[in-house]
Short mmCIF file of C-alpha atoms in Angstrom, two decimals:
data_model
loop_
_atom_site.label_atom_id
_atom_site.label_comp_id
_atom_site.label_asym_id
_atom_site.label_seq_id
_atom_site.Cartn_x
_atom_site.Cartn_y
_atom_site.Cartn_z
CA MET A 1 57.51 41.84 33.09
CA LEU A 2 54.72 40.44 35.27
CA LYS A 3 55.81 38.82 38.51
CA LYS A 4 54.82 35.20 39.09
CA LYS A 5 52.41 34.65 41.98
CA THR A 6 53.04 32.05 44.67
CA LEU A 7 50.61 29.17 45.27
CA CYS A 8 49.68 27.41 48.50
CA LEU A 9 47.86 24.07 48.33
CA VAL A 10 45.03 23.87 50.89
CA MET A 11 43.24 20.61 51.75
CA ILE A 12 41.41 18.71 54.44
CA VAL A 13 41.92 14.94 54.51
CA ARG A 14 40.92 11.83 56.39
CA ASN A 15 41.93 8.24 55.60
CA GLU A 16 43.03 9.03 52.05
CA SER A 17 46.09 6.76 51.87
CA LYS A 18 44.83 5.07 48.69
CA VAL A 19 44.61 8.29 46.68
CA ILE A 20 46.58 11.10 48.34
CA ARG A 21 49.90 10.33 46.66
CA ARG A 22 48.30 10.52 43.20
CA CYS A 23 46.75 13.87 44.05
CA LEU A 24 49.91 15.42 45.49
CA ASP A 25 52.14 14.17 42.69
CA ARG A 26 50.01 16.23 40.29
CA VAL A 27 50.43 19.51 42.15
CA LYS A 28 53.75 19.41 44.00
CA ASP A 29 55.75 20.96 41.16
CA HIS A 30 53.30 23.87 40.88
CA ILE A 31 53.05 24.97 44.53
CA ASP A 32 55.29 27.02 46.80
CA TYR A 33 53.68 26.07 50.11
CA TRP A 34 51.04 23.73 51.48
CA VAL A 35 48.58 23.62 54.37
CA ILE A 36 46.76 20.35 54.98
CA VAL A 37 44.39 19.64 57.87
CA ASP A 38 43.91 16.01 58.87
CA THR A 39 40.53 15.47 60.54
CA GLY A 40 41.15 12.09 62.11
CA SER A 41 42.97 9.65 59.85
CA THR A 42 43.57 6.19 61.26
CA ASP A 43 45.75 5.13 58.32
CA ASN A 44 49.09 6.52 57.15
CA THR A 45 47.71 9.50 55.23
CA PRO A 46 49.78 12.04 57.24
CA GLU A 47 53.00 10.12 56.65
CA ILE A 48 52.38 9.93 52.89
CA ILE A 49 51.73 13.67 52.77
CA GLN A 50 54.99 14.47 54.51
CA GLU A 51 56.90 12.05 52.31
CA VAL A 52 55.54 13.31 48.97
CA LEU A 53 55.79 17.00 49.91
CA LYS A 54 59.11 16.82 51.76
CA SER A 55 60.77 19.14 49.23
CA VAL A 56 58.06 21.81 49.56
CA PRO A 57 57.64 23.89 52.75
CA GLY A 58 54.29 23.46 54.45
CA GLU A 59 52.20 22.63 57.49
CA LEU A 60 50.28 19.55 58.57
CA HIS A 61 47.62 20.25 61.19
CA ARG A 62 45.37 17.85 63.07
CA GLU A 63 41.88 18.94 63.99
CA LYS A 64 38.80 17.20 65.34
CA TRP A 65 36.17 16.51 62.70
CA ILE A 66 33.12 18.76 63.08
CA ASN A 67 31.66 19.33 59.61
CA PHE A 68 32.87 20.44 56.21
CA GLY A 69 32.11 24.11 56.69
CA VAL A 70 33.99 24.34 59.98
CA ASN A 71 36.97 22.18 59.03
CA ARG A 72 37.50 23.71 55.60
CA THR A 73 37.35 27.17 57.16
CA GLN A 74 40.05 26.08 59.61
CA SER A 75 42.28 25.12 56.70
CA LEU A 76 41.76 28.55 55.09
CA GLN A 77 42.60 30.30 58.34
CA TYR A 78 45.85 28.35 58.65
CA ALA A 79 46.70 29.16 55.03
CA LYS A 80 45.95 32.88 55.07
CA ASN A 81 48.89 34.98 53.81
CA LYS A 82 51.04 31.88 53.18
CA ALA A 83 51.05 32.63 49.43
CA ASP A 84 49.58 35.02 46.89
CA TYR A 85 46.93 32.49 45.95
CA LEU A 86 45.42 29.43 47.61
CA LEU A 87 44.81 26.33 45.47
CA LEU A 88 42.01 24.16 46.88
CA CYS A 89 41.64 20.46 46.22
CA ASP A 90 40.16 17.19 47.52
CA ALA A 91 42.28 14.07 47.87
CA ASP A 92 40.46 12.06 45.20
CA GLU A 93 40.79 14.85 42.66
CA GLN A 94 43.60 15.76 40.34
CA ILE A 95 44.44 19.31 39.33
CA LEU A 96 45.42 19.37 35.66
CA PHE A 97 47.57 22.30 34.57
CA SER A 98 47.89 23.16 30.89
CA GLU A 99 50.99 24.73 29.39
CA GLN A 100 49.09 28.02 29.25
CA PHE A 101 48.77 28.25 33.04
CA ASN A 102 50.78 31.24 34.23
CA THR A 103 50.49 32.55 37.78
CA ALA A 104 51.83 35.92 36.67
CA LEU A 105 48.51 36.53 34.91
CA LEU A 106 46.44 36.01 38.06
CA GLU A 107 44.77 39.16 39.35
CA LYS A 108 41.17 38.36 40.29
CA ASP A 109 40.14 37.55 43.87
CA LYS A 110 38.60 34.23 42.86
CA TYR A 111 38.96 31.91 39.86
CA LEU A 112 36.42 29.25 38.90
CA ILE A 113 37.94 25.97 37.74
CA SER A 114 35.87 23.51 35.69
CA TYR A 115 35.52 19.80 36.32
CA ILE A 116 36.19 17.34 33.52
CA GLY A 117 33.37 14.83 33.19
CA ALA A 118 29.79 14.23 32.13
CA ASN A 119 28.64 17.29 34.06
CA ASP A 120 30.28 20.61 33.36
CA TYR A 121 30.42 22.68 36.51
CA SER A 122 32.91 25.06 38.04
CA VAL A 123 34.13 25.67 41.58
CA PRO A 124 36.19 28.47 43.16
CA TYR A 125 39.41 26.53 43.72
CA LEU A 126 41.91 29.35 43.17
CA ILE A 127 41.55 32.30 45.55
CA LYS A 128 43.61 35.19 46.83
CA GLY A 129 45.59 34.30 49.92
CA ASP A 130 45.19 37.53 51.87
CA LEU A 131 41.40 37.68 52.09
CA ASP A 132 39.17 36.40 54.91
CA TRP A 133 37.60 33.40 53.23
CA LYS A 134 35.23 31.00 54.93
CA TYR A 135 33.07 28.02 54.02
CA VAL A 136 29.37 28.09 54.78
CA GLY A 137 27.32 24.92 55.25
CA VAL A 138 27.67 21.61 57.04
CA THR A 139 28.27 19.76 53.75
CA HIS A 140 28.10 20.76 50.06
CA GLU A 141 29.50 23.93 51.55
CA TYR A 142 30.18 27.07 49.54
CA LEU A 143 33.00 29.57 49.69
CA ASP A 144 32.23 33.05 50.98
CA CYS A 145 34.08 36.26 51.73
CA ASP A 146 32.98 39.54 53.28
CA GLY A 147 32.68 42.36 50.80
CA THR A 148 32.69 42.32 47.02
CA VAL A 149 35.16 40.01 45.27
CA THR A 150 36.16 39.82 41.62
CA GLN A 151 36.03 36.50 39.79
CA GLU A 152 36.30 34.82 36.40
CA LYS A 153 36.57 31.35 34.91
CA ILE A 154 40.07 30.09 34.22
CA THR A 155 40.55 27.66 31.34
CA SER A 156 44.22 26.76 31.81
CA VAL A 157 43.44 24.56 34.83
CA ASN A 158 40.89 21.75 35.19
CA ILE A 159 39.82 19.27 37.84
CA LEU A 160 39.52 15.53 37.36
CA ASP A 161 37.36 13.99 40.11
CA LEU A 162 37.94 10.25 40.32
CA LYS A 163 35.44 9.82 43.18
CA ASP A 164 37.43 7.11 44.95
CA GLY A 165 38.49 8.82 48.18
CA GLY A 166 38.40 7.02 51.50
CA PHE A 167 35.89 9.32 53.16
CA LYS A 168 33.46 9.09 50.24
CA GLN A 169 32.63 5.46 50.89
CA GLU A 170 30.21 6.68 53.57
CA LYS A 171 29.41 9.90 51.74
CA TYR A 172 25.69 9.67 51.10
CA GLN A 173 24.54 8.53 54.53
CA ARG A 174 26.94 11.00 56.13
CA ASP A 175 25.61 13.83 53.99
CA ILE A 176 22.00 12.93 54.73
CA ALA A 177 22.67 13.04 58.47
CA LEU A 178 24.54 16.35 58.23
CA LEU A 179 21.95 17.97 55.98
CA GLU A 180 18.96 16.85 58.03
CA GLU A 181 20.65 18.19 61.15
CA GLY A 182 21.47 21.38 59.28
CA LEU A 183 17.83 21.81 58.22
CA GLN A 184 16.71 21.48 61.82
CA GLN A 185 18.89 24.47 62.61
CA GLU A 186 18.19 26.34 59.34
CA PRO A 187 14.82 25.15 57.98
CA ASN A 188 14.87 27.73 55.18
CA ASN A 189 18.28 26.76 53.81
CA SER A 190 17.50 26.05 50.14
CA ARG A 191 20.98 24.72 49.39
CA TYR A 192 20.60 22.04 52.07
CA LYS A 193 17.28 20.98 50.54
CA PHE A 194 18.82 20.61 47.08
CA TYR A 195 21.74 18.52 48.24
CA LEU A 196 19.61 16.45 50.59
CA ALA A 197 17.48 15.61 47.55
CA ASN A 198 20.64 14.70 45.63
CA SER A 199 21.80 12.43 48.45
CA TYR A 200 18.48 10.59 48.59
CA ARG A 201 18.56 10.24 44.81
CA ASP A 202 22.05 8.76 45.00
CA ILE A 203 20.88 6.02 47.38
CA GLU A 204 17.85 5.48 45.10
CA ASN A 205 15.27 6.70 47.60
CA TYR A 206 13.35 8.50 44.88
CA GLU A 207 10.28 9.33 46.99
CA LYS A 208 12.28 11.34 49.50
CA ALA A 209 14.43 12.81 46.75
CA ALA A 210 11.31 14.01 44.91
CA TYR A 211 9.95 15.54 48.11
CA TRP A 212 13.08 17.61 48.68
CA TYR A 213 13.50 18.60 45.02
CA GLN A 214 9.97 20.01 45.10
CA LYS A 215 10.80 21.87 48.30
CA ARG A 216 13.84 23.35 46.60
CA ILE A 217 11.80 24.42 43.57
CA ASP A 218 9.21 26.03 45.83
CA ASP A 219 11.92 28.13 47.48
CA GLY A 220 12.99 29.79 44.23
CA GLY A 221 16.28 31.65 44.30
CA TRP A 222 19.36 30.69 42.30
CA LYS A 223 18.05 29.91 38.82
CA GLU A 224 20.67 27.31 37.92
CA GLU A 225 19.99 25.26 41.05
CA VAL A 226 16.22 25.44 40.58
CA THR A 227 16.65 24.36 36.95
CA CYS A 228 18.65 21.32 38.04
CA ALA A 229 16.00 20.54 40.65
CA TYR A 230 13.31 20.49 37.96
CA GLU A 231 15.28 18.04 35.83
CA ASN A 232 16.13 15.80 38.77
CA LEU A 233 12.55 15.85 40.06
CA GLY A 234 11.34 14.69 36.65
CA ASN A 235 13.97 11.96 36.67
CA CYS A 236 12.73 10.78 40.08
CA TYR A 237 9.14 10.66 38.86
CA GLU A 238 10.26 8.59 35.87
CA LYS A 239 12.03 6.15 38.21
CA LEU A 240 8.81 5.93 40.23
CA ALA A 241 6.83 5.08 37.04
CA ARG A 242 4.98 8.40 37.21
CA GLY A 243 5.46 9.29 33.58
CA GLU A 244 2.89 12.07 33.28
CA ALA A 245 4.32 13.82 36.34
CA ALA A 246 7.83 13.44 34.92
CA LEU A 247 6.88 14.97 31.55
CA SER A 248 4.97 17.80 33.19
CA THR A 249 7.91 18.59 35.48
CA TRP A 250 10.46 18.67 32.65
CA LEU A 251 8.24 20.97 30.59
CA LYS A 252 7.78 23.26 33.58
CA GLY A 253 11.55 23.26 34.02
CA TYR A 254 12.07 24.31 30.41
CA ASP A 255 9.43 27.01 30.72
CA TYR A 256 11.15 28.23 33.89
CA ASN A 257 14.57 28.43 32.24
CA PRO A 258 14.52 28.18 28.42
CA THR A 259 18.26 28.87 28.25
CA ARG A 260 19.05 25.37 29.50
CA LEU A 261 18.49 22.28 27.38
CA GLU A 262 18.45 19.45 29.93
CA CYS A 263 14.75 19.50 30.89
CA LEU A 264 13.59 19.85 27.30
CA TYR A 265 15.90 17.04 26.22
CA GLN A 266 14.43 14.74 28.88
CA ALA A 267 10.92 15.55 27.68
CA ILE A 268 11.87 14.78 24.06
CA ARG A 269 13.54 11.52 25.04
CA PHE A 270 10.48 10.49 27.06
CA LEU A 271 8.06 11.34 24.26
CA ARG A 272 10.13 9.40 21.74
CA LEU A 273 10.14 6.34 24.02
CA GLN A 274 6.34 6.68 24.28
CA ASP A 275 6.11 6.75 20.45
CA ASN A 276 5.01 10.40 20.51
CA VAL A 277 7.71 11.22 17.99
CA ARG A 278 5.88 14.05 16.22
CA LEU A 279 5.52 16.01 19.44
CA GLY A 280 9.09 15.14 20.33
CA TYR A 281 10.21 16.40 16.93
CA GLN A 282 8.42 19.74 17.36
CA LEU A 283 10.01 20.25 20.77
CA GLY A 284 13.32 19.19 19.29
CA LEU A 285 13.22 22.00 16.75
CA ALA A 286 13.15 24.43 19.67
CA ALA A 287 15.83 22.46 21.50
CA LEU A 288 18.28 22.68 18.61
CA LYS A 289 18.25 26.47 18.92
CA ILE A 290 19.50 26.46 22.52
CA PRO A 291 23.23 27.25 22.66
CA TYR A 292 25.66 25.88 25.21
CA PRO A 293 25.31 27.97 28.42
CA VAL A 294 28.92 29.11 28.63
CA ASN A 295 28.26 31.46 31.54
CA ASP A 296 26.51 28.90 33.75
CA ILE A 297 28.49 26.99 36.37
CA LEU A 298 26.20 24.31 37.82
CA PHE A 299 25.87 20.75 36.50
CA ILE A 300 25.76 21.42 32.78
CA LYS A 301 25.36 18.06 31.04
CA LYS A 302 27.81 18.51 28.19
CA SER A 303 26.85 15.33 26.39
CA VAL A 304 23.23 16.52 26.10
CA TYR A 305 24.40 19.57 24.16
CA GLU A 306 27.09 17.73 22.21
CA PHE A 307 25.24 14.66 20.98
CA TRP A 308 22.26 13.38 23.00
CA ILE A 309 19.80 15.94 21.66
CA TYR A 310 21.02 15.20 18.12
CA TYR A 311 20.63 11.47 18.77
CA GLU A 312 16.98 11.97 19.72
CA MET A 313 16.35 14.17 16.69
CA SER A 314 18.12 11.74 14.37
CA ILE A 315 15.33 9.30 15.26
CA CYS A 316 12.35 11.66 15.48
CA SER A 317 13.22 13.22 12.12
CA TYR A 318 12.83 9.91 10.30
CA TYR A 319 9.26 9.46 11.50
CA THR A 320 8.37 13.02 10.47
CA ASP A 321 9.97 12.70 7.01
CA ASP A 322 12.61 15.34 7.72
CA TYR A 323 15.45 13.33 6.20
CA GLN A 324 17.82 16.25 5.83
CA LEU A 325 17.62 17.06 9.53
CA GLY A 326 17.93 13.37 10.34
CA TYR A 327 21.13 13.17 8.30
CA ASP A 328 22.53 16.34 9.84
CA CYS A 329 21.78 15.08 13.35
CA CYS A 330 23.42 11.72 12.65
CA LYS A 331 26.55 13.62 11.61
CA LYS A 332 26.47 15.72 14.77
CA VAL A 333 26.33 12.58 16.88
CA LEU A 334 29.08 10.79 15.01
CA PHE A 335 31.42 13.78 14.83
CA ASN A 336 31.21 14.25 18.61
CA GLN A 337 32.57 10.78 19.44
CA PRO A 338 29.69 9.27 21.43
CA ASN A 339 29.90 6.08 23.46
CA SER A 340 30.00 2.76 21.63
CA THR A 341 26.29 1.98 22.01
CA ILE A 342 25.15 5.31 20.58
CA LEU A 343 27.78 5.04 17.85
CA LYS A 344 26.41 1.67 16.75
CA VAL A 345 22.77 2.78 16.74
CA THR A 346 23.54 6.02 14.90
CA LEU A 347 25.61 4.28 12.23
CA ASN A 348 22.70 1.91 11.73
CA ASN A 349 20.29 4.85 11.42
CA LEU A 350 22.59 6.63 8.97
CA ARG A 351 21.60 4.13 6.27
CA PHE A 352 18.11 5.67 6.15
CA TYR A 353 19.60 9.08 5.37
CA LYS A 354 22.65 8.19 3.30
CA ARG A 355 21.26 9.62 0.06
CA LYS A 356 21.31 13.07 1.69
CA ALA A 357 25.10 12.78 1.68
CA ALA A 358 24.96 13.63 -2.04
CA ASN A 359 24.35 17.24 -0.99
CA ASP A 360 27.14 17.24 1.57
CA SER A 361 30.75 18.37 1.30
CA PRO A 362 33.53 15.90 0.39
CA GLU A 363 35.14 16.68 3.75
CA ASN A 364 32.11 15.51 5.71
CA ILE A 365 31.67 12.41 3.54
CA LYS A 366 35.32 11.55 4.14
CA LYS A 367 34.84 11.94 7.91
CA LEU A 368 31.86 9.57 7.80
CA ILE A 369 33.89 7.07 5.77
CA ASP A 370 36.68 7.20 8.35
CA ILE A 371 34.24 6.64 11.23
CA LEU A 372 32.59 3.70 9.48
CA THR A 373 35.96 2.19 8.53
CA GLU A 374 37.19 2.40 12.12
CA TYR A 375 33.95 0.93 13.44
CA LEU A 376 34.06 -2.02 11.02
CA LYS A 377 37.55 -2.99 12.17
CA ASN A 378 35.95 -4.48 15.29
CA ASN A 379 32.36 -5.08 14.21
CA GLN A 380 30.62 -7.31 11.69
CA ASP A 381 27.75 -5.11 10.54
CA GLU A 382 26.23 -5.53 7.07
CA ASN A 383 24.23 -2.30 7.27
CA ALA A 384 27.37 -0.34 8.12
CA LYS A 385 29.25 -2.04 5.28
CA ASN A 386 26.53 -1.10 2.80
CA THR A 387 26.52 2.51 3.99
CA LEU A 388 30.31 2.64 3.74
CA SER A 389 30.23 1.26 0.20
CA PHE A 390 27.62 3.83 -0.81
CA LEU A 391 29.65 6.73 0.63
CA ILE A 392 32.89 5.55 -0.99
CA THR A 393 31.19 5.39 -4.39
CA LEU A 394 29.64 8.80 -3.79
CA LEU A 395 32.99 10.33 -2.93
CA LYS A 396 34.67 8.81 -6.01
CA ASN A 397 32.01 10.35 -8.22
CA TYR A 398 32.05 13.72 -6.50
#
């Protein structure tokens, strides 16, 4: 029988009294030890930590704030050898354990845990406790270890980031200052350039964001990060009303990495909004062949793969007389539970394709009937009612 492995929670905190209890309540029953470094709280964060974790052995340390790389490394040094594995977490996150999570099955040096949200990306939050780990970077730091380490994604744990921590209120300006200082010391640090661009984007300074995204693209290197930089650069150009530059950038991004859909999707969306639906349709045919990048870890926009690309093609297909594809794409959107706005538009568009349902399976027709019925409980929509009536009659005569 495999022996269960022990877990040590490792965190750095500062002024997290509003969220720390919620975070710790999620993990306290799963950990055997804890090491938390407070970097200068002026509220009662330390007292809450000690109260919530009073039944679990652990250590609360106080250290002067320097930067994320230094302070997170301090926490790892304190935690070394305190348990078989170290579980990393931020105060405004929640670690969600499924019933399948079993520490006895852990054997790799590092496990990547996926975030739940619009972007699908994974971080190394579960690591062996006896290795010499360190964080590199002043902010948006990354985990490193001397020598070769083994890793894999783990699906029995996820992270929910609620983005409401105390320290994050000043996040963007703080990150900009740290990253600009970091680039003075390391002018060739591509990671700093990427996250500096992100920080400028997040405060809506699109000119500076575009400048740093281009710098990141010029550096080359990690393909996933460069791919994201292409998409984000195009988005900045669109915000700056530089449509041709945006379209060109997205197409270059797709050409650079045809295994990712995001850049191509943005180009299709832009073309459709410019009434270039035939070109958008042709690009969409290529887009529909791109599978979900299951082995990628950085900022995968799940909704683009699940329904946004099908939403665009459900529109473009109508104007190119491809009614079967339009119907199939409407189904893809509706079956993937989109937001209410997209649901309403797609149900309205379904009426143009409803006759294609005659070639569909009874199971799919029934699913469409259920979606329309649920929608009409809270909406007065004559087009949806007519489509529902048509599908009910079709199913009866099947």
